[in-house]
mmCIF file of C-alpha atoms and ligand atoms in Angstrom:
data_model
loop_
_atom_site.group_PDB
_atom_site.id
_atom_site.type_symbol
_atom_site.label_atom_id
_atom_site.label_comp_id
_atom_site.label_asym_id
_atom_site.label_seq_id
_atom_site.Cartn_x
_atom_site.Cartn_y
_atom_site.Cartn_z
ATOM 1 C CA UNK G 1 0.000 0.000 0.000
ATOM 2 C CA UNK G 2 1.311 3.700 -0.866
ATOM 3 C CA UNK G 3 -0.301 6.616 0.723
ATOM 4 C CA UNK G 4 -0.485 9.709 -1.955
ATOM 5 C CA UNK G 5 1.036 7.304 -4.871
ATOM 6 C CA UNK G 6 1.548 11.175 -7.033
ATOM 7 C CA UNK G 7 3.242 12.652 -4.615
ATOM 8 C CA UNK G 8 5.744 9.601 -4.147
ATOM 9 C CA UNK G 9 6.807 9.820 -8.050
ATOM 10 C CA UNK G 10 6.695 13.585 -8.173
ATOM 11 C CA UNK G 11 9.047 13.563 -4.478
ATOM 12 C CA UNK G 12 11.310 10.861 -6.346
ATOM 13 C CA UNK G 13 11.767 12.525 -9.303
ATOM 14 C CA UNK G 14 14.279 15.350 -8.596
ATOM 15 C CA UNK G 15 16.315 13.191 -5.960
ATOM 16 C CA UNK G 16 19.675 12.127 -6.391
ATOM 17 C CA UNK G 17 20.801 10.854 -3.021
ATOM 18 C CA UNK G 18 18.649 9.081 -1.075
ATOM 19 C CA UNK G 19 19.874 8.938 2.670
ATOM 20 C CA UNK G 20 18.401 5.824 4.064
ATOM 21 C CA UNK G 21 17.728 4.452 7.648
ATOM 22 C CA UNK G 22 19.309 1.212 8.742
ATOM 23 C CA UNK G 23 17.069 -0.679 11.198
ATOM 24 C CA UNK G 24 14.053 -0.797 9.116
ATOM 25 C CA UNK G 25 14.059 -0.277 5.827
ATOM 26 C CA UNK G 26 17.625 -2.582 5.416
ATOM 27 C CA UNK G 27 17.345 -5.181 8.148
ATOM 28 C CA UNK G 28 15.502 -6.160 11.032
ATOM 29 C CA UNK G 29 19.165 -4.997 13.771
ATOM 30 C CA UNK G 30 17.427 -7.086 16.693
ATOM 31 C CA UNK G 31 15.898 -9.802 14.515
ATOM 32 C CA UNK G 32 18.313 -12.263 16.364
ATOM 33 C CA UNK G 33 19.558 -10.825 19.199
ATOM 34 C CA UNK G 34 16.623 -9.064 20.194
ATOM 35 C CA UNK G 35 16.844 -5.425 21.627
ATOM 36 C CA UNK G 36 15.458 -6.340 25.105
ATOM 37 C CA UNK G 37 18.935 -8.882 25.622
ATOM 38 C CA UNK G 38 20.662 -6.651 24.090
ATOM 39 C CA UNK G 39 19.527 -3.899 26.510
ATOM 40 C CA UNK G 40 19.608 -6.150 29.374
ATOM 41 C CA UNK G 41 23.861 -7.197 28.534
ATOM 42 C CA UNK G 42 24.776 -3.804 28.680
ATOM 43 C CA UNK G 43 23.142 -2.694 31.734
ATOM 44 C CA UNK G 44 24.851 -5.586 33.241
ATOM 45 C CA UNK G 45 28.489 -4.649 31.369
ATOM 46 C CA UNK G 46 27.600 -1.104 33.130
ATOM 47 C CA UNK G 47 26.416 -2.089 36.540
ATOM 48 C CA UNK G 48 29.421 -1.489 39.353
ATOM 49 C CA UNK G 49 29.668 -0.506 42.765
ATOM 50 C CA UNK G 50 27.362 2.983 41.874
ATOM 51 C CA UNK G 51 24.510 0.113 40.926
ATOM 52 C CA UNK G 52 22.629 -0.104 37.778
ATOM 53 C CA UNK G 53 23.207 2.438 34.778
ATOM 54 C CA UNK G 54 20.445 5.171 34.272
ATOM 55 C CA UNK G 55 17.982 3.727 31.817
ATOM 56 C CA UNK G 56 18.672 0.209 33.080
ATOM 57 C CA UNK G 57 14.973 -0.653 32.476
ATOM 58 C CA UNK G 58 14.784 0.112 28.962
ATOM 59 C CA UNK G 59 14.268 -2.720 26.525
ATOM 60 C CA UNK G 60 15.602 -0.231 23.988
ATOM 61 C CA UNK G 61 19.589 -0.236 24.135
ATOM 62 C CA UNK G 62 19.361 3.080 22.415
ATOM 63 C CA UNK G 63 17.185 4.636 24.635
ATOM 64 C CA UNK G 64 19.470 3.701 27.416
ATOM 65 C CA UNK G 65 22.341 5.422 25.730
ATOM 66 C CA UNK G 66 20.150 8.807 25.789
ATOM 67 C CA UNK G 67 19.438 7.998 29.245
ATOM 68 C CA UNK G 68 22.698 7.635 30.654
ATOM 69 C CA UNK G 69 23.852 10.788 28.976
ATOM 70 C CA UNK G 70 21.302 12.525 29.930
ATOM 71 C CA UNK G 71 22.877 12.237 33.279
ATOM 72 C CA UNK G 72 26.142 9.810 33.831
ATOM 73 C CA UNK G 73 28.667 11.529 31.058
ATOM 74 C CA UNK G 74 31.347 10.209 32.738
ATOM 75 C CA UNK G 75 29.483 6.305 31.361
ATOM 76 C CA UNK G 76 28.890 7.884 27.941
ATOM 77 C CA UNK G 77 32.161 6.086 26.355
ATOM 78 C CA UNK G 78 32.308 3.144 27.706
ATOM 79 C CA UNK G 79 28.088 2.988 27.110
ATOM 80 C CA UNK G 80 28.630 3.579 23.178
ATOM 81 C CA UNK G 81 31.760 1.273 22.682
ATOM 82 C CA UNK G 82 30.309 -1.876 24.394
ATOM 83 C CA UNK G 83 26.881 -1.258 22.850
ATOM 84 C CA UNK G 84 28.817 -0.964 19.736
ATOM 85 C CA UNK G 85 30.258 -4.496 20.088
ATOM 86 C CA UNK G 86 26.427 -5.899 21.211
ATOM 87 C CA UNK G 87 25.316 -4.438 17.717
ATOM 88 C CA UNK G 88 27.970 -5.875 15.882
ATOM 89 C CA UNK G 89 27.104 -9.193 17.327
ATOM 90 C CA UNK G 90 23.030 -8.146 16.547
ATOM 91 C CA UNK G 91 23.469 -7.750 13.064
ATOM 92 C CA UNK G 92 24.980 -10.923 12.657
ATOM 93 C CA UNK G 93 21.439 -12.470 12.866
ATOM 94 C CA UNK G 94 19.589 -9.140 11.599
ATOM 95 C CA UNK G 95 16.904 -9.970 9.169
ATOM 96 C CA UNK G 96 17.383 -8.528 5.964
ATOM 97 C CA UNK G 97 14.144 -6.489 5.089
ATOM 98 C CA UNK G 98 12.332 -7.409 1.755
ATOM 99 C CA UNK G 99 12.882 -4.640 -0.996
ATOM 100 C CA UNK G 100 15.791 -3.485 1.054
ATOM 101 C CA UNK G 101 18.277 -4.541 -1.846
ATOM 102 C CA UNK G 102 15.924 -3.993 -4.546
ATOM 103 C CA UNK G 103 15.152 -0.210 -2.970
ATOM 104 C CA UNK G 104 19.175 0.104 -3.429
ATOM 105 C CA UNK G 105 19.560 -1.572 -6.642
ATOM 106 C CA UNK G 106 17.002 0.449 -7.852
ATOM 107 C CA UNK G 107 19.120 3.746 -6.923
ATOM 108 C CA UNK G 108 21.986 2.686 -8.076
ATOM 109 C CA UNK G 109 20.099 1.472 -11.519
ATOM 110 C CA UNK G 110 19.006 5.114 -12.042
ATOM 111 C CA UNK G 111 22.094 7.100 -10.704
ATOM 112 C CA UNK G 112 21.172 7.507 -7.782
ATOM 113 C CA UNK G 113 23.566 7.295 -4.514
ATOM 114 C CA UNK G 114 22.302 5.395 -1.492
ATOM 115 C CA UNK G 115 24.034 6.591 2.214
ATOM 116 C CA UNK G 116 22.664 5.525 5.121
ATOM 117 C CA UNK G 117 22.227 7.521 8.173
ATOM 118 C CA UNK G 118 21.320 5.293 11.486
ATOM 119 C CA UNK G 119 21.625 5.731 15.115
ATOM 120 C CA UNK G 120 23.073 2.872 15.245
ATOM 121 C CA UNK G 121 27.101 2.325 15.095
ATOM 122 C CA UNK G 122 28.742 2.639 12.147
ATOM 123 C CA UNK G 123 31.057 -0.748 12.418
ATOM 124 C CA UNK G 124 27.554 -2.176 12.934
ATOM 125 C CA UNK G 125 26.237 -1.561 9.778
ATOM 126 C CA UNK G 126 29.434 -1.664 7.888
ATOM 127 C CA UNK G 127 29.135 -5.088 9.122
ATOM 128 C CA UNK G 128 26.085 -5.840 7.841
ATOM 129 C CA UNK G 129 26.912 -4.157 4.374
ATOM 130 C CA UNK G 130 29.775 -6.531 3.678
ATOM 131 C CA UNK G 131 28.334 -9.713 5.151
ATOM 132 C CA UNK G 132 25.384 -9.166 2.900
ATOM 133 C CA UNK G 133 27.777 -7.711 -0.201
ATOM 134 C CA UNK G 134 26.073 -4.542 -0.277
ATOM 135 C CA UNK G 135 29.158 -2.207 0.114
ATOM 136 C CA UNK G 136 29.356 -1.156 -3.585
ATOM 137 C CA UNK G 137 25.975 0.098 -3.509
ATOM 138 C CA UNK G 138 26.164 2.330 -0.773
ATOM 139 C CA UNK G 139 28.821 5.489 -0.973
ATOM 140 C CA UNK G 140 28.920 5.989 2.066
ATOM 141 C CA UNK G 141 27.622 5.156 6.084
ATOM 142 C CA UNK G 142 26.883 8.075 9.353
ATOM 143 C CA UNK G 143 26.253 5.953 12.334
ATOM 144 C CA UNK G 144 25.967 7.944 15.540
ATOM 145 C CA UNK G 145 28.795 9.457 16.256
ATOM 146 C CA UNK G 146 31.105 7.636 19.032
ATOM 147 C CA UNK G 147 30.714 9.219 22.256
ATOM 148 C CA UNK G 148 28.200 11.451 21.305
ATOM 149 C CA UNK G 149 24.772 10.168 21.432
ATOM 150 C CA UNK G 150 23.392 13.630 20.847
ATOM 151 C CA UNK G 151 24.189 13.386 17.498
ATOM 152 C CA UNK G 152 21.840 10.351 16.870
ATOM 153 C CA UNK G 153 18.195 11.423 15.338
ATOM 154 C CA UNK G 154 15.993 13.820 15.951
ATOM 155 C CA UNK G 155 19.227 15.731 15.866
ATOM 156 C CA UNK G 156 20.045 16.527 11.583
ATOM 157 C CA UNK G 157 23.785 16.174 12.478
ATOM 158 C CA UNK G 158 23.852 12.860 10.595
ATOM 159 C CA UNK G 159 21.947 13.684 8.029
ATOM 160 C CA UNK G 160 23.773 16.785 7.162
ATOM 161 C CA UNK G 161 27.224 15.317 7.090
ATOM 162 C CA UNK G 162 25.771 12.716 4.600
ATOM 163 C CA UNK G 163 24.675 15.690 2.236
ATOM 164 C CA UNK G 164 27.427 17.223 2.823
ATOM 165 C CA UNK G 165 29.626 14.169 1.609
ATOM 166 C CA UNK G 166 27.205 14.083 -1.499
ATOM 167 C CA UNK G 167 27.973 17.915 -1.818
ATOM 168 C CA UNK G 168 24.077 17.702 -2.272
ATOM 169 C CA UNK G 169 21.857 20.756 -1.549
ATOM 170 C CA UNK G 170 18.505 19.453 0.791
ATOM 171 C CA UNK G 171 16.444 19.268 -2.581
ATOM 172 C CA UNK G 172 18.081 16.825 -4.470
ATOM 173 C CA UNK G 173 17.943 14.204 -1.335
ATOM 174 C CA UNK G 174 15.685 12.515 0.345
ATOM 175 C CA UNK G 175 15.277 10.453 3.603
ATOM 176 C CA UNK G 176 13.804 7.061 4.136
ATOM 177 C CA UNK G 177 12.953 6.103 7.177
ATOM 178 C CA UNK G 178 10.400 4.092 10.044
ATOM 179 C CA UNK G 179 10.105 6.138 12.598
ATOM 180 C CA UNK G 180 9.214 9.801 13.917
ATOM 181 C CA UNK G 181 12.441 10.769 15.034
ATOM 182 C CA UNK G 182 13.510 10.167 11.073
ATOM 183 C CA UNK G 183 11.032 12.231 10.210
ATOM 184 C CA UNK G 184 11.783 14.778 12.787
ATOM 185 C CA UNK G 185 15.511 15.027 11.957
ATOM 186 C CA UNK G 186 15.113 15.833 8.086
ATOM 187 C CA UNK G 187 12.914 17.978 8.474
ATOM 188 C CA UNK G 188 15.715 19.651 10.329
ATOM 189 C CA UNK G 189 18.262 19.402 7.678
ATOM 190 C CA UNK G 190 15.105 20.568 5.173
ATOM 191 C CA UNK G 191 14.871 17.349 3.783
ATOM 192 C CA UNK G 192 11.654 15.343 2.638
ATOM 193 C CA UNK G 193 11.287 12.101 3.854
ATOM 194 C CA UNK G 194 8.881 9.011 2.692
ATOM 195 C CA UNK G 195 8.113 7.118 5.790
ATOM 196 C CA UNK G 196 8.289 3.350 5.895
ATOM 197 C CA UNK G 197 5.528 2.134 7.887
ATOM 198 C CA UNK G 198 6.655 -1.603 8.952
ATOM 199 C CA UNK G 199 4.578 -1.813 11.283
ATOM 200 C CA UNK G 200 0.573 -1.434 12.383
ATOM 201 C CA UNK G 201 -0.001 2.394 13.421
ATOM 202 C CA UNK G 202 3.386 3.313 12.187
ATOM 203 C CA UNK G 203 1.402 5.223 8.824
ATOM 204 C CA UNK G 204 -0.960 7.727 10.551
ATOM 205 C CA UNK G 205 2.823 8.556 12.540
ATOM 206 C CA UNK G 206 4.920 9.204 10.302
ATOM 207 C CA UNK G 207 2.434 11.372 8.002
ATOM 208 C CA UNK G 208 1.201 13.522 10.983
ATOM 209 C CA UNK G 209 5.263 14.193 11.529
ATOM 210 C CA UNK G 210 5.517 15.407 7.773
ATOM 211 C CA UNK G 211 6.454 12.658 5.978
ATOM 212 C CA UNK G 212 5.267 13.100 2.152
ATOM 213 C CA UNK G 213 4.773 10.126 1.249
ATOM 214 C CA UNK G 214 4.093 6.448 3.347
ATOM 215 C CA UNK G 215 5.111 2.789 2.235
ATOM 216 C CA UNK G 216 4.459 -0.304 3.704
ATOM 217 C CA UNK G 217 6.795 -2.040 1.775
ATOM 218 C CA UNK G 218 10.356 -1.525 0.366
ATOM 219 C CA UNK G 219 9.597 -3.350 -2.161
ATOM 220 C CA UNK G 220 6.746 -1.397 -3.453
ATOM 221 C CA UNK G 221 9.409 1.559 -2.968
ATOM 222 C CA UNK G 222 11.740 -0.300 -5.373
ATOM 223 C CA UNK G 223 9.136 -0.258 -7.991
ATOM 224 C CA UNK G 224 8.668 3.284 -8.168
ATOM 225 C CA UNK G 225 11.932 4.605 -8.661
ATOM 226 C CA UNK G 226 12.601 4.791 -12.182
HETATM 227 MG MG1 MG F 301 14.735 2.741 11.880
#
């Protein structure tokens, strides 16, 4: 299903780098090792004699890296590099999303460049890219920057050091992404953004944040770029 099919080919048209989300509309990152373990093995690679980290509770490890910024900088580093080695071990048994490869064939097909922009780290998902033999269709990869979970989405940092690695102005790119926070940040960089709704209730989201255009399926996104 495509919500406003026009405005899909008409936001297509004029883009020539598409900045794409990782978790999502590539793979499934906690297909595996699911993101409630992978929460729970950091708190415990965290826990010492001050107790539990902030954000212990979370069953999202990425929420628990906000957390414990929020108020434990002096955790920040050591938070981001051993969540960094959990994710590398995640993505080992991600699930690769359908369409995923066809959305990035597609690009590449029509002269398009593909970089994706995650919160998630960047050896993680240059992980994934070679395992899967992806690396030659994506030019180029902005995890969150280590040590600095401020610069993960809503923030635009991200996105705008992938556009500006394109040399791209905001109009010839576009973002892909699955949730509001994707939404959120490209609209901070001035970017459009077609939301990919992979899950129930995830549509009526990600259009109330702005996104132009909703898909339920990357490979229904495939099909339309041309
Ligand atoms: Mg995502």
């Amino acid at each position: 299903m495509i919500m406003a099919p026009e405005t899909l080919d008409g936001t297509l048209a004029p883009v020539r780098h598409v900045l794409l989300d990782f978790d999502g509309p590539v793979c499934s990152v906690f297909a595996g090792f699911s993101a409630g373990d992978v929460a729970r093995s950091l708190a415990a690679l965290l826990s010492g004699p001050d107790g539990a980290p902030p954000g212990h509770e979370e069953s999202d490890p990425l929420a628990m890296l906000r957390r414990i910024a929020e108020t434990r900088e002096d955790l920040v580093s050591a938070a981001d590099s051993h969540l960094t080695q959990l994710e590398v071990e995640a993505v080992e048994r991600a699930r690769p999303t359908p369409g995923g490869v066809a959305f990035m064939e597609a690009c590449a097909a029509t002269g398009r460049s593909v970089w994706v922009v995650s919160n998630n780290a960047t050896a993680a998902i240059d992980r994934y890219l070679s395992d899967h033999g992806l690396r030659d269709l994506v030019a180029g990869t902005f995890g969150r920057t280590a040590g600095r979970p401020e610069s993960m989405k809503p923030s635009p940092e991200l996105l705008i050091a992938a556009m500006r690695a394109a040399d791209a102005k905001p109009g010839e790119c576009l973002f892909i992404g699955d949730a509001v926070r994707d939404v959120e940040a490209a609209h901070a960089a001035d970017m459009k953004t077609i939301g990919y709704a992979n899950k129930p209730g995830k549509a009526d989201a990600l259009s109330a944040a702005g996104a132009v255009a909703v898909v339920t399926s990357m490979e229904t996104l495939a099909a339309s770029v041309t």
